[in-house]
Amino acid sequence: MALLKETDHGTPARTSDTTVTVEIDGHTVEVPAGTSVMRAAAEAGITIPKLCATDSLEPFGSCRLCLVDIEGGKGTPASCTTPCADGMTVSTQTPELAELRRGVMELYISDHPLDCLTCPANGDCELQDMAGVVGLRDVRYGYEGANHLDEGKDTSNPYFDYDPSKCIACSRCVRACDEVQGTLALTMEGRGFDSRIVPGGAPDFLSSECVSCGACVQACPTSTLQEKSVVDLGMPNRTVLTTCAYCGVGCSFKAELRGDQLVRMVPYKDGGANEGHSCVKGRFAFGYADHPDRQLSPMIRDSIDDEWRVVDWDTALGEVARRFSAIRDEVGQGAIGGITSSRTTNEEVYAVQKMVRGAFGNNNVDTCARVCHSPTGYGLNQTFGTSAGTQTFASVEHSDVLLVIGANPTDAHPVFASRMKRRLRAGAQLIVADPRRIDLVRSPHIEAAHHLQLQPGTNVALVNAMAHVVVTEDLTDREFLDARCEGLDEYLEFISSPENSPEILEEVIGVPAEEVRAAARLFATGGNGAIYYGLGVTEHSQGSTMVMGMANLAMLTGNIGREGVGVNPLRGQNNVQGSCDMGSFPHELPGYRHIGTESVRDIYEQLWGTTLDPHPGLRIPNMFDAAVRGTFRGLFVQGEDIAQSDPNTRHVEEALTALDCLVVQDLFLNETARFAHVFLPGTSFLEKDGTFTNAERRINRVRPTTAPRTGKHEWQVVSEIAGLMGFDMGWASSSDIMDEIAATTPTFAGVSHRHLDEVGSVQWPCNDAAPLGTPIMHVDGFARGKGKLMPTTYVPTLERSTRRYPLILTTGRILSQYNVGAQTRRTANSSWHAEDVLEIHPHDAEDRGISGGEFVEISSRVGSTRLRARLSDRMPVGVVYTTFHHPVSGANVVTTENSDWATNCPEYKVTAVQVALRVAAEAGTEDAGHTAAVAVAGD
């Protein structure tokens, strides 16, 4: 489409049960009470000139361009700050108003560079537009005297420039940083002529607290804040609406292009998940799609010791089909399998699981979601009957108490974190349960009511202690429990036991009993209570138990089935939810239906024209074990670096080395490709046509900005392999795949590309009963009928500190990087995070003679690696922390093979380690001597 210009109504929409009627330039308009005159006029199709006003920000009234005349009123008030009153009569165009506006504009232009023809914002500048609207033809004051035209640029930020000579002091950037992002990194310094925007007192943007979300750039009405890509490439001339391929928030973007060249990504105001906001990754870190490291041609080799040979598609796909067919026929159909990716579309994931079940003839399909959120699927399915979160992101705006546990939203899910911060600044209370003091504990205008700094691995003990308080202090919602839950008597007997009291568990959890009691009381009595959690919950040996424990707490307090409550997993990768929905597990077909259910198998057998194996297949760890034994011989890996992301790396490498045929489909030659026999180039999100499903079950369209640079869509590659193996997929387009998904999966019954193109997005279940989707789950009843309260016995992890390994290592993310960094490390995001570091408490560092900035060796019972130390009191004594974005640093090489009892999700968050200062002679070789490759959290 041509460049999409979204309507700006000037001020935010208001909601009210009362409406008022006003007359504007002879047009009668009915609007909710509290609506500004400017917005009412815009809704009537009447445009009032403006500069400081935009509908993403609260009205400010500083530019004085939007003056109007109100019958019976005094003066000429600003329309942005004037609310409509019933019966009001407004004139937006009079000779007096025209003269006033021209005078105001004349003052702006007198201190502004007259370089419109060479300005990168030419054609996209509101100052330029408004000068024309008000009819400015000359500037009587001239351009001599004091001005700001010689102000120097700040080019420190890798993605945008700050040119103060073009600033009109409208404060839109400052307000965007405050109201939209919530970082408050910008401020207006000085008064009058000396007013200027400064990045929080820092010398430049790069060294400031600015998080480069782009909100200020988007809000700027001139070229004061300008994307470097626009300066380099020119203004875009067409738009493609698509979805971000980073975290599970699933932000909608306008990909703005000049021809086939992507110029910038602009957050889409109508995006259901982000509503016009973005983070540094989605907004700016798209350059990896054109990085020189990207592989665009298929490659094969006979042995992993040989060099790669570039071949055409027919040769590569024929080789894959030949090798897999030979293994299937000679060893047995259970000897091959596939792994799906949470970075690819629903359609691409569905294609892989169909290939495994139809062409390979088994259920040996698993997904990278296993190593991150598989306990979510199990735990929520057991208690609620669905394997997904309960709310829409916007629901948080109705929450009164937020329990954030095992998640760091400001780094891992920053756009949703901005929503949270807005609600917290409006008065909601916050409880943070995390071994580390994350930024949400204390940040500008936000302070948690409780930071429960528990010991790693004690999540279940904590949630049991909180539930114990709720039950024994009679804080339950008994009406909700009696009407909508089962298993109540057994659970109440379990949780009421003294062994679950905060006092008994205090030594285990590491949090004072009275602090736990106070937090439990707040959650139970503070109004709408919402739980948000991440990998700090799931990546434990009791991950599934903990998910059930949080569901229990929500049911005990009646915090399910309405706005502002719920149990909400924050998914890591863009399509973790979708990859699980699409049947990527060896025991489940799409829609979380067991492979052993004959009526479900019949649906696919009739459609696919084949017989499906009724027995569950191998999980990823089982595939590795079988490969080492010699009974599993071939593996297709879609968009996942298992040699880098799975635990017990020595075992993984041994398994991959033992395979007769390993096929890797990805953008880059990753660690897993070292063991591959065939490499198939993948497509970036900018070339994909399909859908992603985010953490709130929102199905978003992904549209290509250009044809696949590799020559084939990923689903086509999979379909052709299956066809060569004798199984016809029968698709001509990705929309055909979604049609098949809808025809076979009840929760997707109403979904199609056409429907999504019409309505924007939907949240499953989407069917005849809910054609626009289901924002809030379990409103009148649970998917399983009644919610089931599950006893959640705390079982300590086997991984404990010892005299040899006295510290506990836990891991997490940082804002600028993503997952193993394959994408973000190939962008300018590395300006903020060039290496992973080990955060260690000053007390622990002093005991070991470690100073900040020195290289240290981290050892566990399975391996060792080295990182630079950073002294930090964010963790308690005895706990160390690192991120895992840089493979060269081997950040998680020391993680063990311990995993969740129900799902085999690895226990990345608890590893007993020792940390020691490295000798000076080795300090310069930080990338040498790793005893194993990196193991990282899967999403």
Coordinates of N, CA and C in Angstrom, one line a residue, residues 626-720:
A626 N 18.5 -41.2 22.5 CA 18.4 -42.2 21.4 C 19.5 -42.1 20.4
A627 N 19.9 -40.9 20.1 CA 20.9 -40.6 19.1 C 22.2 -41.2 19.6
V628 N 22.5 -41.0 20.8 CA 23.8 -41.5 21.4 C 23.8 -43.1 21.4
R629 N 22.6 -43.6 21.6 CA 22.4 -45.1 21.6 C 22.5 -45.7 20.2
G630 N 22.2 -44.8 19.2 CA 22.2 -45.2 17.8 C 20.9 -45.6 17.2
T631 N 19.8 -45.3 18.0 CA 18.5 -45.7 17.5 C 17.7 -44.5 16.8
F632 N 18.3 -43.3 17.0 CA 17.7 -42.1 16.4 C 18.7 -41.5 15.5
R633 N 18.4 -41.4 14.2 CA 19.5 -41.1 13.2 C 19.4 -39.8 12.4
G634 N 18.1 -39.3 12.4 CA 18.0 -38.1 11.5 C 17.1 -37.0 12.2
L635 N 17.5 -35.7 12.0 CA 16.8 -34.7 12.7 C 16.7 -33.4 11.8
F636 N 15.5 -32.9 11.8 CA 15.2 -31.6 11.1 C 15.0 -30.5 12.1
V637 N 15.8 -29.5 12.1 CA 15.8 -28.4 13.1 C 15.4 -27.1 12.4
Q638 N 14.3 -26.6 12.8 CA 13.7 -25.4 12.2 C 14.0 -24.2 13.1
G639 N 14.9 -23.3 12.7 CA 15.1 -22.0 13.4 C 15.4 -22.1 14.9
E640 N 16.2 -23.0 15.3 CA 16.6 -23.2 16.7 C 18.0 -23.7 16.8
D641 N 18.8 -23.0 17.7 CA 20.2 -23.4 17.8 C 20.3 -24.3 19.1
I642 N 20.0 -25.6 18.9 CA 19.9 -26.5 20.1 C 21.3 -26.7 20.6
A643 N 22.4 -26.6 19.8 CA 23.7 -26.8 20.3 C 24.1 -25.7 21.3
Q644 N 23.4 -24.6 21.2 CA 23.7 -23.4 22.0 C 22.6 -23.2 23.1
S645 N 21.4 -23.7 22.9 CA 20.3 -23.4 23.8 C 19.9 -24.5 24.7
D646 N 20.3 -25.7 24.5 CA 19.9 -26.8 25.4 C 21.0 -27.1 26.4
P647 N 20.5 -27.7 27.6 CA 21.5 -27.9 28.7 C 22.3 -29.2 28.4
N648 N 23.3 -29.4 29.3 CA 24.1 -30.6 29.2 C 24.8 -30.6 27.8
T649 N 25.5 -29.6 27.4 CA 25.9 -29.3 26.1 C 26.8 -30.4 25.5
R650 N 27.6 -31.0 26.4 CA 28.5 -32.1 25.9 C 27.6 -33.2 25.4
H651 N 26.5 -33.5 26.1 CA 25.6 -34.6 25.6 C 25.0 -34.2 24.3
V652 N 24.6 -33.0 24.2 CA 23.9 -32.5 23.0 C 24.9 -32.7 21.8
E653 N 26.1 -32.2 22.0 CA 27.1 -32.3 20.9 C 27.4 -33.8 20.5
E654 N 27.4 -34.6 21.5 CA 27.6 -36.1 21.3 C 26.5 -36.6 20.4
A655 N 25.3 -36.2 20.8 CA 24.1 -36.7 20.1 C 24.1 -36.2 18.6
L656 N 24.4 -34.9 18.4 CA 24.4 -34.4 17.1 C 25.4 -35.0 16.2
T657 N 26.6 -35.3 16.8 CA 27.7 -35.9 16.1 C 27.3 -37.3 15.6
A658 N 26.5 -37.9 16.4 CA 26.1 -39.3 16.1 C 25.1 -39.5 15.0
L659 N 24.4 -38.4 14.6 CA 23.3 -38.4 13.6 C 23.9 -38.7 12.2
D660 N 23.1 -39.5 11.5 CA 23.4 -39.7 10.0 C 23.0 -38.5 9.2
C661 N 22.0 -37.8 9.6 CA 21.6 -36.6 8.8 C 21.0 -35.6 9.7
L662 N 21.6 -34.5 9.8 CA 21.1 -33.3 10.6 C 20.8 -32.2 9.6
V663 N 19.6 -31.7 9.5 CA 19.2 -30.6 8.6 C 18.9 -29.4 9.5
V664 N 19.5 -28.3 9.2 CA 19.3 -27.0 9.9 C 18.7 -26.0 8.9
Q665 N 17.6 -25.4 9.3 CA 16.9 -24.4 8.6 C 17.0 -23.1 9.4
D666 N 17.8 -22.1 9.0 CA 18.0 -20.9 9.8 C 18.5 -19.8 8.9
L667 N 18.6 -18.6 9.5 CA 19.1 -17.4 8.8 C 20.6 -17.4 8.8
F668 N 21.3 -17.9 9.8 CA 22.7 -17.9 10.0 C 23.3 -19.3 10.2
L669 N 24.5 -19.5 9.9 CA 25.2 -20.7 10.3 C 25.5 -20.6 11.8
N670 N 24.7 -21.3 12.6 CA 24.8 -21.2 14.0 C 25.6 -22.4 14.6
E671 N 25.6 -22.5 15.9 CA 26.4 -23.6 16.5 C 25.9 -24.9 16.1
T672 N 24.6 -25.1 16.0 CA 24.1 -26.4 15.6 C 24.5 -26.8 14.2
A673 N 24.6 -25.8 13.3 CA 25.0 -26.0 11.9 C 26.4 -26.6 11.8
R674 N 27.2 -26.5 12.9 CA 28.6 -27.2 12.9 C 28.4 -28.7 12.7
F675 N 27.3 -29.2 13.1 CA 27.1 -30.7 13.1 C 26.1 -31.1 12.0
A676 N 25.7 -30.1 11.1 CA 24.7 -30.4 10.1 C 25.3 -31.0 8.8
H677 N 24.5 -31.7 8.1 CA 24.8 -32.2 6.8 C 24.2 -31.4 5.7
V678 N 23.0 -30.8 6.0 CA 22.3 -29.9 5.0 C 21.9 -28.7 5.7
F679 N 22.2 -27.5 5.1 CA 21.8 -26.2 5.6 C 20.8 -25.6 4.6
L680 N 19.6 -25.3 5.1 CA 18.6 -24.7 4.3 C 18.3 -23.3 4.8
P681 N 18.6 -22.3 4.0 CA 18.4 -20.9 4.4 C 17.0 -20.5 4.7
G682 N 16.8 -19.8 5.8 CA 15.4 -19.4 6.2 C 15.1 -18.0 5.8
T683 N 13.9 -17.6 6.2 CA 13.5 -16.2 5.8 C 13.3 -15.4 7.1
S684 N 13.6 -14.1 7.0 CA 13.4 -13.2 8.1 C 11.9 -12.8 8.2
F685 N 11.5 -12.2 9.3 CA 10.1 -11.9 9.4 C 9.7 -10.9 8.3
L686 N 10.6 -10.2 7.7 CA 10.3 -9.2 6.7 C 9.9 -9.9 5.4
E687 N 10.1 -11.2 5.3 CA 9.8 -12.0 4.1 C 8.7 -13.0 4.3
K688 N 8.2 -13.1 5.6 CA 7.2 -14.1 5.9 C 5.8 -13.6 5.7
D689 N 5.0 -14.6 5.3 CA 3.5 -14.4 5.1 C 2.8 -15.4 6.0
G690 N 2.2 -14.9 7.0 CA 1.5 -15.8 7.9 C 1.0 -15.1 9.2
T691 N 1.2 -15.8 10.3 CA 0.7 -15.2 11.6 C 1.6 -15.6 12.7
F692 N 1.7 -14.7 13.7 CA 2.3 -15.0 15.0 C 1.2 -15.0 16.1
T693 N 1.4 -15.7 17.2 CA 0.4 -15.7 18.3 C 1.2 -15.2 19.5
N694 N 0.8 -14.1 20.1 CA 1.6 -13.6 21.2 C 1.2 -14.1 22.6
A695 N 1.7 -13.6 23.6 CA 1.5 -14.1 25.0 C 0.1 -13.9 25.5
E696 N -0.7 -13.0 24.8 CA -2.1 -12.9 25.2 C -3.0 -13.6 24.3
R697 N -2.5 -14.6 23.6 CA -3.2 -15.4 22.6 C -3.7 -14.6 21.4
R698 N -3.1 -13.5 21.1 CA -3.5 -12.6 20.0 C -2.8 -13.1 18.7
I699 N -3.6 -13.4 17.7 CA -3.1 -13.9 16.4 C -3.0 -12.7 15.5
N700 N -1.7 -12.3 15.2 CA -1.4 -11.2 14.4 C -0.9 -11.6 13.0
R701 N -1.3 -10.8 12.0 CA -0.8 -11.1 10.7 C 0.7 -10.6 10.5
V702 N 1.4 -11.4 9.8 CA 2.8 -11.1 9.5 C 2.8 -11.0 7.9
R703 N 3.2 -9.9 7.4 CA 3.1 -9.7 6.0 C 4.5 -9.4 5.4
P704 N 4.8 -9.9 4.2 CA 6.1 -9.7 3.7 C 6.3 -8.3 3.1
T705 N 7.5 -7.7 3.3 CA 7.8 -6.5 2.7 C 8.4 -6.7 1.3
T706 N 8.9 -8.0 1.1 CA 9.5 -8.3 -0.1 C 9.4 -9.9 -0.3
A707 N 9.7 -10.4 -1.5 CA 9.7 -11.8 -1.7 C 10.8 -12.4 -0.9
P708 N 10.8 -13.7 -0.6 CA 11.9 -14.4 0.2 C 13.2 -14.2 -0.6
R709 N 14.2 -13.7 0.1 CA 15.5 -13.5 -0.5 C 16.2 -14.8 -0.9
T710 N 15.7 -15.9 -0.2 CA 16.2 -17.2 -0.5 C 15.6 -17.9 -1.7
G711 N 14.4 -17.3 -2.2 CA 13.7 -17.9 -3.3 C 12.6 -18.8 -2.9
K712 N 12.5 -19.2 -1.6 CA 11.4 -20.0 -1.1 C 10.9 -19.6 0.3
H713 N 9.6 -19.7 0.6 CA 9.1 -19.6 1.9 C 9.5 -20.8 2.7
E714 N 9.6 -20.7 4.0 CA 10.0 -21.9 4.8 C 9.0 -23.0 4.7
W715 N 7.7 -22.6 4.7 CA 6.7 -23.7 4.6 C 6.8 -24.4 3.3
Q716 N 7.2 -23.7 2.2 CA 7.3 -24.4 0.9 C 8.4 -25.4 1.0
V717 N 9.5 -25.0 1.7 CA 10.7 -26.0 1.8 C 10.2 -27.2 2.5
V718 N 9.5 -27.1 3.6 CA 9.0 -28.3 4.3 C 8.1 -29.1 3.5
S719 N 7.1 -28.4 2.8 CA 6.2 -29.1 2.0 C 6.8 -29.9 0.9
E720 N 7.9 -29.3 0.3 CA 8.5 -30.0 -0.8 C 9.3 -31.2 -0.3

